[in-house]
Amino acid sequence: MKLEQQRIIPTVRNQMECMEAVNRGAEYVILLHSDINELVSLQKLIKRRKTTKLFVHMDLIKGLSNDGEGVGFLHRYINPYGVVSTHPHIIKECRQKGMVTIQRFFLFDEMSVERCFKNVEKGNPDMIELLPGLIPEWITEIRKNTKKPILTGGLIKTEFDVQKALDSGALAITTSEQKLWNYTIIQPAVAVR
């Protein structure tokens, strides 16, 4: 994984947004809020572009179930580079099939932070995505406690927000804000151990 090279990861909902992100130079793209038909069509386009790596948010694709059969279908027929999910059992199954995994967490209180730590142990994702993205002290804390690379997104609207999250230890920012897709990061990548 060379996410250190792409500090802004576009999140897209359809082929048009995906192609816009790719045309702007994105190597990694996350598909959110779509359906199984759009996913099949999009994967055909992605396969033609050998340098583009698609992450699929399994929880948000209509028609794709969050179980072993859904993982099997995704792996066999779509074969994305990676998967995003809030479910540790999905993360674990996808890792076993060789997909790169991002476990997503919504932080809103101390209990959700504790749940994050427990679910990271269960799923053992490659990376963690924290939402909302405007929580710099928790980016630092969770990265320190899990030893996992942190992505963050949600409510990040400005270049200042991006820089603040990166300064707190986030490896990259996930965003649907197209105005941020071409933002040039001046900070070097955070070393991931």
PDB file of C-alpha atoms in Angstrom, residues 26 44 96 102 128 182:
ATOM      1  CA  ALA A  26      -6.341   9.737  -7.794  1.00  0.00           C
ATOM      2  CA  LYS A  44     -15.390  -2.824 -15.531  1.00  0.00           C
ATOM      3  CA  GLN A  96      -8.520 -13.665   4.575  1.00  0.00           C
ATOM      4  CA  ILE A 102     -10.309  -0.292   6.316  1.00  0.00           C
ATOM      5  CA  ILE A 128      -8.749   2.523  10.497  1.00  0.00           C
ATOM      6  CA  ASN A 182      -6.423  18.376  -5.771  1.00  0.00           C
TER       7      ASN A 182
END
